[in-house]
Structure formats: C-alpha cells, structure tokens
Amino acid sequence: MTTCIAAPDRPATPSASAPITLRVFGRDELVAGLERWKQLEAALDSASLASSYDWTAAWLAHYADLIPSQIVVAERGTETVGTCLITEGVGRRVGPFPLRSRHIGTAGEPDNDSSYVEYNRLLVAPDGRDEFVAALIDMVAGDARWDRFDLDGFAEEDLAPFLSRLPGAECRRRESPCFDLAEVREAGVEPITRLGKSTRASIRRTLRKYGDLDIEWAETPEQARDIFSELVTLHQARWEAENEPGAFGSHRFRGFIDELITRLHPSGRIVLFRVRHEGETVGALLLLVDRNRLLDYLSGFAPFEKKPSPGVITHFLCMNAALERGFDAYDFLVGEKRHKRNLSTSFNQLVWASWQRPCLKNRAIRALRDVKRTVRAWKNRRGSEGGATE
C-alpha cells in the first residue's frame, strides 16, 4: 500500500510555499516508485550514478527479494522534488546481538553479496534537500523496528544535512584517492608529470620492458561483454588463490553487474577497458561514470609472475585514455591497494555514518565495546611494560 506522510510543520522558505509530503512505495509497488524516480531524474538532469534510476532499478531486480526495500518520494503539492531508497539490513550482528538496521540507498546486503555503494546520495532538487532530509529522519525515527540507522558511503558534503540532525552519530571516514584529470588538461601536461618521482621512473621502466601494448576501450556491447568475462576470470582466480570467494562468488552481485552493463554501456555510463601484451591480458577494468568522473569499481589482473606491475600499468593507460575522452577525474574509491596511492594526486572523504537508537540493546552493545577496549588497552600496557623489563 502506498502511504503518505506529512512532514512536521517548519518555517516557510522563499523556495517552498508548501510543506513536503512523503509518499512511500512498498515492496509490491516498487515499479510505480521507480517510474516516479525516472521522471524526477529526467527533470533534474542528474548525472549522479548511485542515485540514478538505472542503478537503483538494477539493484532492486537482484536484491529486492532479499533486502526489504521502500521507495520514498518527496512531494510538494503536485510536484515531485526528491526520492530515495530505504532498505532493511539483512544478516547483521554485533557480537552476540542481532542488529536491525535501516539504510538509505542500495545498502544493507550481507557482506558476501554487497554492492559496496560509494558516492551514495539523494536524488533531490537543491532547494528541497534540507527539508527532504528532515522529513526522512522524522519518518525513520517514527519506526520503532530498528536499532541502527546507517548512511553508507556518502561524500562529506552530501552527508552534512543528515549529521546536523543526528547528534551523536558515529562516523567512519575513509579516503578515496583520485587523479585530477581536469587540472592536467588545463595545464596542458601529461598525467605522468603529476606523479611522484619513483612512480614515474617505475612506469617508464615497465612500459619499456613491455614494448607494444594493445589498449581496448569497449565501444560495442560485444566488446564490453568480452572484456567483462575476462575480468571476472582474472578477478576470481586471484581471490580464490587466497581462499577468498571474490566479488563474483555472489550470484546476486554478478547478476547486478550484468544488468548494469546492459543498462549503462549504451549511454557511456559504464566503461570496460583492457590492456593486452603479446595476445595475453595484462588487466581489465570496469569503471562507473559519475558526474564526468570515472570510478574504479571492479578489476582483474594477470598474476605478477606473468606480467609486471599489471595494476599500475592498466590504470595508468586507462587514465591517459580517460584524459583524451574528456573526463574530469579518475577516482580509485576506498581501499588500501598500493597503486591507488601511487597514481593519485588528491583524495576525497567518504563517510559511513551510524546513528543508534537509545535502547537497552544498544546500551549493552556499547558496554561490551567499552569492556573490549579496556581489556585491549590493558593487554597493550602489560605488553609494553614487559618489553621494557626484558
């Protein structure tokens, strides 16, 4: 059933003659909610990927049977001004305690099925953002069936309206290294000139060692599928060699990516890139296009013993191709891989924020964490004291 929720009274603003009302599209009405989403995206001419109709529709097609989801549409009179997805986390625990969580955006999956959303955000008209955020928080707060409210992978500026209304929220900030292609283009120099001295020398030395390399930026659906197939093989081989399932160990995630390629590649909002040497693949990349920035989402590389520096070389050549094609930035997303630091010139902050409802379970969880911290500090102190006396 579609429900309407009026936002609490707030002072009128020059841009808002009527208060925002929230319309909720439940599990059986997601198609209708997505249609409203599609219309709003077209009206706002939005280029943000994680809040796009296609990203959300593809995610729901593969996760909605696992993750309870609602589409929330913000209306001002007859006008649609914003929309977002609200999901219920599945399979979450903190120690011995099951955790009931609520999330905004395509999040809440079990770890082995996660799509790892980054640059998460609302789809909303700029003059309605703050009121939409306030109404969303009021709506979520009015539901007593959750323990923790999570905001996953938001940029600082997109999270700020939430944090100002969620006092005491815990924030985990992570750096997303990136290379500023727009600056290089404006300066009229090559990307390699902006890298560190040792990185420049290493790249030049490795490129000389390779000699001729074949570079492929998929232009057709057939090319995209061929590169993706090889990416999956290389990615899985690496992780399975370390006794890990790899991203494509999840049939849901594999299906989600398959559908994203179908939806996004024809319009250039997803990139499949490959580097080959003497008929063998050095590396394959799948990158998302978000507001004219390339996001390094998935990759597969040849083993180091077969091809030297496969990750660095593949990304470096893709960065150069991206520069030629007019992109403004090459973002490596979060993670501690060495090539991300070596090939970046700056970084953005992404934030995972959690707000816990004041309740007995959360007080017990906090007490358990305090005990663990105390024990850990005591062990560390004893260890350092013991080392000093030996």
Phi, psi and omega in degrees: 000136176280129181245146176248134181231121179278136176290149177300156180301135176221159179302138178293148176241161181303330184269357185227099180276343179227150181288158177283140172242139179260132175247124185254125177256113184280189188305321182275000183236019184297327179298316179295320178296320179295326178296319176296321179300312181300318180294318180293318179301318179295320181293323182274348183054048184280140177248013180279126188282312187293342176252018182275160176299313185294317178299313184292317180296319179295318180297314181296326180299333185246349183236346187296333178283345179257319186252111175303128188222149174226144171259127180250126180246130178265128181239142170237101189067236179265001184263135173272124184244347181193162175202156175199168176257135172242128184236162175253126180296148181235137174072028184259139179217153169235104186060232181278358188261127169292143185243123175264114185240155172239143184226150170257129181095186185279080184212174179102002181287158168300152186306318184288350179246005192292143174269355175050062181294135174225153191058042174294146178192167175279152166262108188203146174296138185307321184280358177247002188298308185297320180290324177295316178300314181298319180292321178298315180296319177299320181294313180296318181297333180282354178260116185275006188266024179221159179254329186218137179252116186250138174240106194259124169068036178272145168289152184309313186292330179279337180274337187308315181297331177287312185297328180293342181249003180235072182299137178085004178297139177271131184239132173248113183259136180227143181277138175246097184295145180211162177245129184274096180287326181298320180295318180296318180297316180295323181282344179071032180240171178274149181306325184298335181291342181267359181268164180296159185302312182292325178293317178302313182296319181295317180296314181297319179295317182292320178296322176296321180295320179292316189079231183287134176232140177262127183246133184226120173251112190300124178255337182242159176302324180294316176300314182300315180294321180295315179295318181297318179301318180288325176303313180300315181299313181293317180300310182293323180299320181294311185287322179293332175294338178257017180059035176245151185288336184074159183300325186270010169291345178264119179293331178294313182295318178301316178296321178300313181293320176305315182290323177300317180299315179300318184282321193259331186296319181301331180263006177076019181265004171218141185239132171245125188227143182216143174240132180233151180223119180052042176082359179245145183280130174276315180195155178226139184233146167239119183238142177264147179255115183230108178052048178065023173245141174269130179249123182285094190265314183218149181208160172214132185232153173295155176299147181301327182289344179262321183225129181288138176042054186297323181291312181299313183294317180296314180293320181299315180292326177292321176301317179295319177295322179295322177300314180296332183268004170091013178285152185269335183203157177235107189255125184273356183061178187285160181136158189255019180294139187298322183296336179296317179290318184295330185257006183254157178242350179199188177206156171251159177259124170250147189231136169249110185250145178225133175240122184262133176292135176295108180203169184299317181299315181291328175294321178294320178297316179297319179297319179297317178296321179297320179296315180299317179297318180297314180297317180297316179296320179296317179296318179296319180295317178296321180295318180290325178292321178296320179295328183287338184264352181279000000 
